[in-house]
């Protein structure tokens, strides 16, 4: 759903370090022996090691990652932290990069001992400390050694947060040591001078997998050369199931590691199989640079830079769905990134986020001072701007941001927007924090004459410059309406009374686009004071609801409290006793309109049984707000489509959801989640069902998406609760006026090129006139489809929402009716590209025939 813009323990045993290998741990043979040659220590110029480490060092990470992080032993929970520290007193030698070397082992044991001392200084930590293992060493820029470790604690549940806090305090111990240069050890010869200690929780994502094998390679990049890393067997054989694989990448001091993904072909659901890249040699959660999964097309350039001279690439896979994997190339680049800040002068110029068009590295700050000649002022435009990060709101930009004169920006920026400043000087700051990076920005600045700015563009009253083509186009591009004032309406536009120009297709579309309703006046052909009968006749308004069928088709009696009986037509509602009544939408409206009461029979649907009191922000749905919403999972693949509950054993979805490949059409491949709010988090009321039968609409056309509707029968009937409740089916004659607001919900992508949502989202869209929809979307629109959206763009369904409901809530009865099934669209949320839904009223009879659904005609 696109809206204008969101641990647990595993059973098992854990081994301690320095013990034998866990028998469940299987070290896989390298796919290509030559690639795994060992680094010759004398030959630093050679591409280093691809090495399968069988040393005890890996044992901890394996047992930890493989077995569990939060193993509950009695009341205690095992907790693992990872981190790094610089050892100032130690000179680096190449053998430290080989965990099999004697030197590595000696230093590792010394560091572990000293870590024990550090934790011993903190009573809380010493109480729960178990052990530490050193995972790797790297060479720091001042010739000293950086050690990467995993530390394990066994903590009573009540003390977990206190331990987290205490771990953070050890960073201060490290910092203190740095400033005072004191050794806490008594025997000076054995003491290491440790500083710059940093630690954090280990990536919780590894916990979920029942990983049973571990594979590790270590590479050192060589100046001017690139090396390749890839998932074992790539691309001919799929990666192994339930595996944790890591690639340690090192560069020379004063260099950065650059990693470019050449191919990524993983399962789509990042919760199952994922690549994570870290700005460290251990998987510290706070230092993750990126997470990738799915199939990434080569036109999306994926290049990453480390902040220091190390990087860790990890691949975690689960049991099912194993794909070819990935291939990436690594190299080293100088640590100093040219163009990160500085003074910019002249009439115009460009500057970019560091490393552009690579993703910018973590932990970097650049400051540009722009100054144009006196008498001129600066304007700035971003032709690219993408600084997204999980957990960052574009409102306060607390993570990665660009700051202009103390105004922060992050997320996306429109490319046609020009920022105009009333000064000849400007300071632009770029900041990236420790975790997650993005593409960054490409900016142009230009000097303008304050008396004449926006050259070649339209200047808004608020000093924003926009493309001249956007002037008088019916959309408020300036955001202060100044581009829509004083317009001469060109061809394809009509003029509202208030002077605004609006596209002709907004005319009589049921939405007051002008703001003064002039685009919705005189839409019928009858004179003022007359009723526009659906059959084309005009009758006096006074005849409305007088109990006589003056129009002859019941129009004048259709919106009245009392229904009259008349001859049946496509506009009338047929009661069970075969009588047809004039009232529009009488079904389940809470009033008995048919003599036999059949319009109010079986109306236990469409209401939200108990209103949830939870307050939800933004566009995230409330729990239980859409109790008919279903998540359809394809086994091993996770969420694929949405669906809606219509009875205790039937759900409705889109035909294209089950038509994709042969596998999708097999009932046993599906898992149905009812009462779900957050993917992966079941509540006590969440119910999972299997599918007994799939009925695809016989006329479904996978090319035109015509008749995109299907039924699924659950293997057993579901018991309704506050979070699981059916939606009402509309009668075949339900009228949905153009402009009517309806709601869509789903776990689909939140941006056209974004990821699936984990929490259920909702959005409000409006029914769009069929003629307008034809004009905008072409001849692909058939009578079985209904268009809805906002023509201005920004709010829409998207990939993953398919099959889910478009619900209309009748304001009188407060019941929701399933009026559409998410079907297709062009991109997501684009301007003048509404979403296309299956028009459920058209399939009412087919649904009733297949499911025996009791609801009236
Ligand atoms: N076909 C998509 C799916 O499989 C739904 C697309 C809806 N797109 C839109 N722009 N409304 O999930």
mmCIF file with all atom_site columns, N, CA and C and ligand atoms in Angstrom, residues 640-641 656-657 705 796-803 822-829 833-837, ligand 1:
data_model
loop_
_atom_site.group_PDB
_atom_site.id
_atom_site.type_symbol
_atom_site.label_atom_id
_atom_site.label_alt_id
_atom_site.label_comp_id
_atom_site.label_asym_id
_atom_site.label_entity_id
_atom_site.label_seq_id
_atom_site.pdbx_PDB_ins_code
_atom_site.Cartn_x
_atom_site.Cartn_y
_atom_site.Cartn_z
_atom_site.occupancy
_atom_site.B_iso_or_equiv
_atom_site.pdbx_formal_charge
_atom_site.auth_seq_id
_atom_site.auth_comp_id
_atom_site.auth_asym_id
_atom_site.auth_atom_id
_atom_site.pdbx_PDB_model_num
ATOM   1  N N  . UNK A 1 640 ? 2.173   -13.220 0.053   1.00 0.00 ? 640 UNK A N  1
ATOM   2  C CA . UNK A 1 640 ? 2.158   -13.005 -1.396  1.00 0.00 ? 640 UNK A CA 1
ATOM   3  C C  . UNK A 1 640 ? 1.005   -12.083 -1.784  1.00 0.00 ? 640 UNK A C  1
ATOM   4  N N  . UNK A 1 641 ? -0.156  -12.326 -1.195  1.00 0.00 ? 641 UNK A N  1
ATOM   5  C CA . UNK A 1 641 ? -1.344  -11.586 -1.605  1.00 0.00 ? 641 UNK A CA 1
ATOM   6  C C  . UNK A 1 641 ? -2.256  -11.365 -0.403  1.00 0.00 ? 641 UNK A C  1
ATOM   7  N N  . UNK A 1 656 ? -5.231  -13.451 -10.288 1.00 0.00 ? 656 UNK A N  1
ATOM   8  C CA . UNK A 1 656 ? -3.816  -13.417 -10.705 1.00 0.00 ? 656 UNK A CA 1
ATOM   9  C C  . UNK A 1 656 ? -2.883  -13.880 -9.582  1.00 0.00 ? 656 UNK A C  1
ATOM   10 N N  . UNK A 1 657 ? -3.392  -13.862 -8.332  1.00 0.00 ? 657 UNK A N  1
ATOM   11 C CA . UNK A 1 657 ? -2.564  -14.334 -7.222  1.00 0.00 ? 657 UNK A CA 1
ATOM   12 C C  . UNK A 1 657 ? -2.313  -15.827 -7.315  1.00 0.00 ? 657 UNK A C  1
ATOM   13 N N  . UNK A 1 705 ? -6.176  -9.124  -17.471 1.00 0.00 ? 705 UNK A N  1
ATOM   14 C CA . UNK A 1 705 ? -6.588  -9.104  -16.066 1.00 0.00 ? 705 UNK A CA 1
ATOM   15 C C  . UNK A 1 705 ? -8.103  -8.950  -15.940 1.00 0.00 ? 705 UNK A C  1
ATOM   16 N N  . UNK A 1 796 ? -2.221  4.737   -3.034  1.00 0.00 ? 796 UNK A N  1
ATOM   17 C CA . UNK A 1 796 ? -2.608  3.655   -3.950  1.00 0.00 ? 796 UNK A CA 1
ATOM   18 C C  . UNK A 1 796 ? -2.295  2.312   -3.297  1.00 0.00 ? 796 UNK A C  1
ATOM   19 N N  . UNK A 1 797 ? -2.832  1.258   -3.918  1.00 0.00 ? 797 UNK A N  1
ATOM   20 C CA . UNK A 1 797 ? -2.390  -0.080  -3.558  1.00 0.00 ? 797 UNK A CA 1
ATOM   21 C C  . UNK A 1 797 ? -1.096  -0.335  -4.322  1.00 0.00 ? 797 UNK A C  1
ATOM   22 N N  . UNK A 1 798 ? -0.382  -1.390  -3.962  1.00 0.00 ? 798 UNK A N  1
ATOM   23 C CA . UNK A 1 798 ? 0.875   -1.672  -4.656  1.00 0.00 ? 798 UNK A CA 1
ATOM   24 C C  . UNK A 1 798 ? 1.133   -3.180  -4.593  1.00 0.00 ? 798 UNK A C  1
ATOM   25 N N  . UNK A 1 799 ? 2.265   -3.619  -5.139  1.00 0.00 ? 799 UNK A N  1
ATOM   26 C CA . UNK A 1 799 ? 2.569   -5.049  -5.161  1.00 0.00 ? 799 UNK A CA 1
ATOM   27 C C  . UNK A 1 799 ? 2.446   -5.639  -3.763  1.00 0.00 ? 799 UNK A C  1
ATOM   28 N N  . UNK A 1 800 ? 1.738   -6.754  -3.683  1.00 0.00 ? 800 UNK A N  1
ATOM   29 C CA . UNK A 1 800 ? 1.550   -7.404  -2.383  1.00 0.00 ? 800 UNK A CA 1
ATOM   30 C C  . UNK A 1 800 ? 0.184   -7.114  -1.780  1.00 0.00 ? 800 UNK A C  1
ATOM   31 N N  . UNK A 1 801 ? -0.490  -6.072  -2.309  1.00 0.00 ? 801 UNK A N  1
ATOM   32 C CA . UNK A 1 801 ? -1.840  -5.767  -1.815  1.00 0.00 ? 801 UNK A CA 1
ATOM   33 C C  . UNK A 1 801 ? -2.886  -6.550  -2.598  1.00 0.00 ? 801 UNK A C  1
ATOM   34 N N  . UNK A 1 802 ? -2.479  -7.084  -3.744  1.00 0.00 ? 802 UNK A N  1
ATOM   35 C CA . UNK A 1 802 ? -3.406  -7.782  -4.629  1.00 0.00 ? 802 UNK A CA 1
ATOM   36 C C  . UNK A 1 802 ? -4.271  -8.775  -3.886  1.00 0.00 ? 802 UNK A C  1
ATOM   37 N N  . UNK A 1 803 ? -5.505  -8.884  -4.344  1.00 0.00 ? 803 UNK A N  1
ATOM   38 C CA . UNK A 1 803 ? -6.424  -9.846  -3.747  1.00 0.00 ? 803 UNK A CA 1
ATOM   39 C C  . UNK A 1 803 ? -7.103  -9.282  -2.510  1.00 0.00 ? 803 UNK A C  1
ATOM   40 N N  . UNK A 1 822 ? -8.188  -5.801  -4.984  1.00 0.00 ? 822 UNK A N  1
ATOM   41 C CA . UNK A 1 822 ? -7.003  -5.154  -5.567  1.00 0.00 ? 822 UNK A CA 1
ATOM   42 C C  . UNK A 1 822 ? -6.512  -5.986  -6.745  1.00 0.00 ? 822 UNK A C  1
ATOM   43 N N  . UNK A 1 823 ? -6.411  -5.369  -7.918  1.00 0.00 ? 823 UNK A N  1
ATOM   44 C CA . UNK A 1 823 ? -6.055  -6.145  -9.108  1.00 0.00 ? 823 UNK A CA 1
ATOM   45 C C  . UNK A 1 823 ? -4.772  -5.654  -9.786  1.00 0.00 ? 823 UNK A C  1
ATOM   46 N N  . UNK A 1 824 ? -4.765  -4.455  -10.347 1.00 0.00 ? 824 UNK A N  1
ATOM   47 C CA . UNK A 1 824 ? -3.537  -4.022  -11.018 1.00 0.00 ? 824 UNK A CA 1
ATOM   48 C C  . UNK A 1 824 ? -3.426  -2.500  -11.066 1.00 0.00 ? 824 UNK A C  1
ATOM   49 N N  . UNK A 1 825 ? -2.331  -2.037  -11.617 1.00 0.00 ? 825 UNK A N  1
ATOM   50 C CA . UNK A 1 825 ? -2.108  -0.598  -11.738 1.00 0.00 ? 825 UNK A CA 1
ATOM   51 C C  . UNK A 1 825 ? -0.858  -0.372  -12.569 1.00 0.00 ? 825 UNK A C  1
ATOM   52 N N  . UNK A 1 826 ? -0.603  0.872   -12.917 1.00 0.00 ? 826 UNK A N  1
ATOM   53 C CA . UNK A 1 826 ? 0.654   1.175   -13.615 1.00 0.00 ? 826 UNK A CA 1
ATOM   54 C C  . UNK A 1 826 ? 1.574   1.799   -12.586 1.00 0.00 ? 826 UNK A C  1
ATOM   55 N N  . UNK A 1 827 ? 2.593   1.069   -12.175 1.00 0.00 ? 827 UNK A N  1
ATOM   56 C CA . UNK A 1 827 ? 3.421   1.539   -11.070 1.00 0.00 ? 827 UNK A CA 1
ATOM   57 C C  . UNK A 1 827 ? 2.522   1.629   -9.842  1.00 0.00 ? 827 UNK A C  1
ATOM   58 N N  . UNK A 1 828 ? 2.902   2.436   -8.892  1.00 0.00 ? 828 UNK A N  1
ATOM   59 C CA . UNK A 1 828 ? 2.043   2.620   -7.724  1.00 0.00 ? 828 UNK A CA 1
ATOM   60 C C  . UNK A 1 828 ? 2.015   4.100   -7.364  1.00 0.00 ? 828 UNK A C  1
ATOM   61 N N  . UNK A 1 829 ? 0.831   4.621   -7.187  1.00 0.00 ? 829 UNK A N  1
ATOM   62 C CA . UNK A 1 829 ? 0.689   5.987   -6.682  1.00 0.00 ? 829 UNK A CA 1
ATOM   63 C C  . UNK A 1 829 ? 1.125   7.069   -7.648  1.00 0.00 ? 829 UNK A C  1
ATOM   64 N N  . UNK A 1 833 ? -2.734  7.891   -12.486 1.00 0.00 ? 833 UNK A N  1
ATOM   65 C CA . UNK A 1 833 ? -2.731  6.441   -12.743 1.00 0.00 ? 833 UNK A CA 1
ATOM   66 C C  . UNK A 1 833 ? -3.437  5.749   -11.580 1.00 0.00 ? 833 UNK A C  1
ATOM   67 N N  . UNK A 1 834 ? -4.767  5.722   -11.614 1.00 0.00 ? 834 UNK A N  1
ATOM   68 C CA . UNK A 1 834 ? -5.488  5.122   -10.486 1.00 0.00 ? 834 UNK A CA 1
ATOM   69 C C  . UNK A 1 834 ? -5.260  3.618   -10.391 1.00 0.00 ? 834 UNK A C  1
ATOM   70 N N  . UNK A 1 835 ? -5.603  3.047   -9.264  1.00 0.00 ? 835 UNK A N  1
ATOM   71 C CA . UNK A 1 835 ? -5.527  1.604   -9.090  1.00 0.00 ? 835 UNK A CA 1
ATOM   72 C C  . UNK A 1 835 ? -6.759  0.947   -9.702  1.00 0.00 ? 835 UNK A C  1
ATOM   73 N N  . UNK A 1 836 ? -6.591  -0.268  -10.202 1.00 0.00 ? 836 UNK A N  1
ATOM   74 C CA . UNK A 1 836 ? -7.714  -0.965  -10.830 1.00 0.00 ? 836 UNK A CA 1
ATOM   75 C C  . UNK A 1 836 ? -8.118  -2.138  -9.925  1.00 0.00 ? 836 UNK A C  1
ATOM   76 N N  . UNK A 1 837 ? -9.404  -2.253  -9.689  1.00 0.00 ? 837 UNK A N  1
ATOM   77 C CA . UNK A 1 837 ? -9.951  -3.249  -8.776  1.00 0.00 ? 837 UNK A CA 1
ATOM   78 C C  . UNK A 1 837 ? -10.997 -4.088  -9.507  1.00 0.00 ? 837 UNK A C  1
HETATM 79 N N1 . LIG B 2 .   ? -0.798  -6.707  -8.999  1.00 0.00 ? 1   LIG B N1 1
HETATM 80 C C1 . LIG B 2 .   ? -0.387  -6.228  -7.742  1.00 0.00 ? 1   LIG B C1 1
HETATM 81 C C2 . LIG B 2 .   ? -0.173  -7.380  -6.768  1.00 0.00 ? 1   LIG B C2 1
HETATM 82 O O1 . LIG B 2 .   ? 0.008   -8.470  -7.224  1.00 0.00 ? 1   LIG B O1 1
HETATM 83 C C3 . LIG B 2 .   ? -1.286  -5.163  -7.203  1.00 0.00 ? 1   LIG B C3 1
HETATM 84 C C4 . LIG B 2 .   ? -1.091  -3.944  -7.936  1.00 0.00 ? 1   LIG B C4 1
HETATM 85 C C5 . LIG B 2 .   ? -1.973  -2.865  -7.535  1.00 0.00 ? 1   LIG B C5 1
HETATM 86 N N2 . LIG B 2 .   ? -1.345  -1.721  -8.064  1.00 0.00 ? 1   LIG B N2 1
HETATM 87 C C6 . LIG B 2 .   ? -1.805  -0.495  -7.981  1.00 0.00 ? 1   LIG B C6 1
HETATM 88 N N3 . LIG B 2 .   ? -1.033  0.457   -8.444  1.00 0.00 ? 1   LIG B N3 1
HETATM 89 N N4 . LIG B 2 .   ? -2.968  -0.243  -7.469  1.00 0.00 ? 1   LIG B N4 1
HETATM 90 O O2 . LIG B 2 .   ? -0.012  -7.215  -5.591  1.00 0.00 ? 1   LIG B O2 1
#
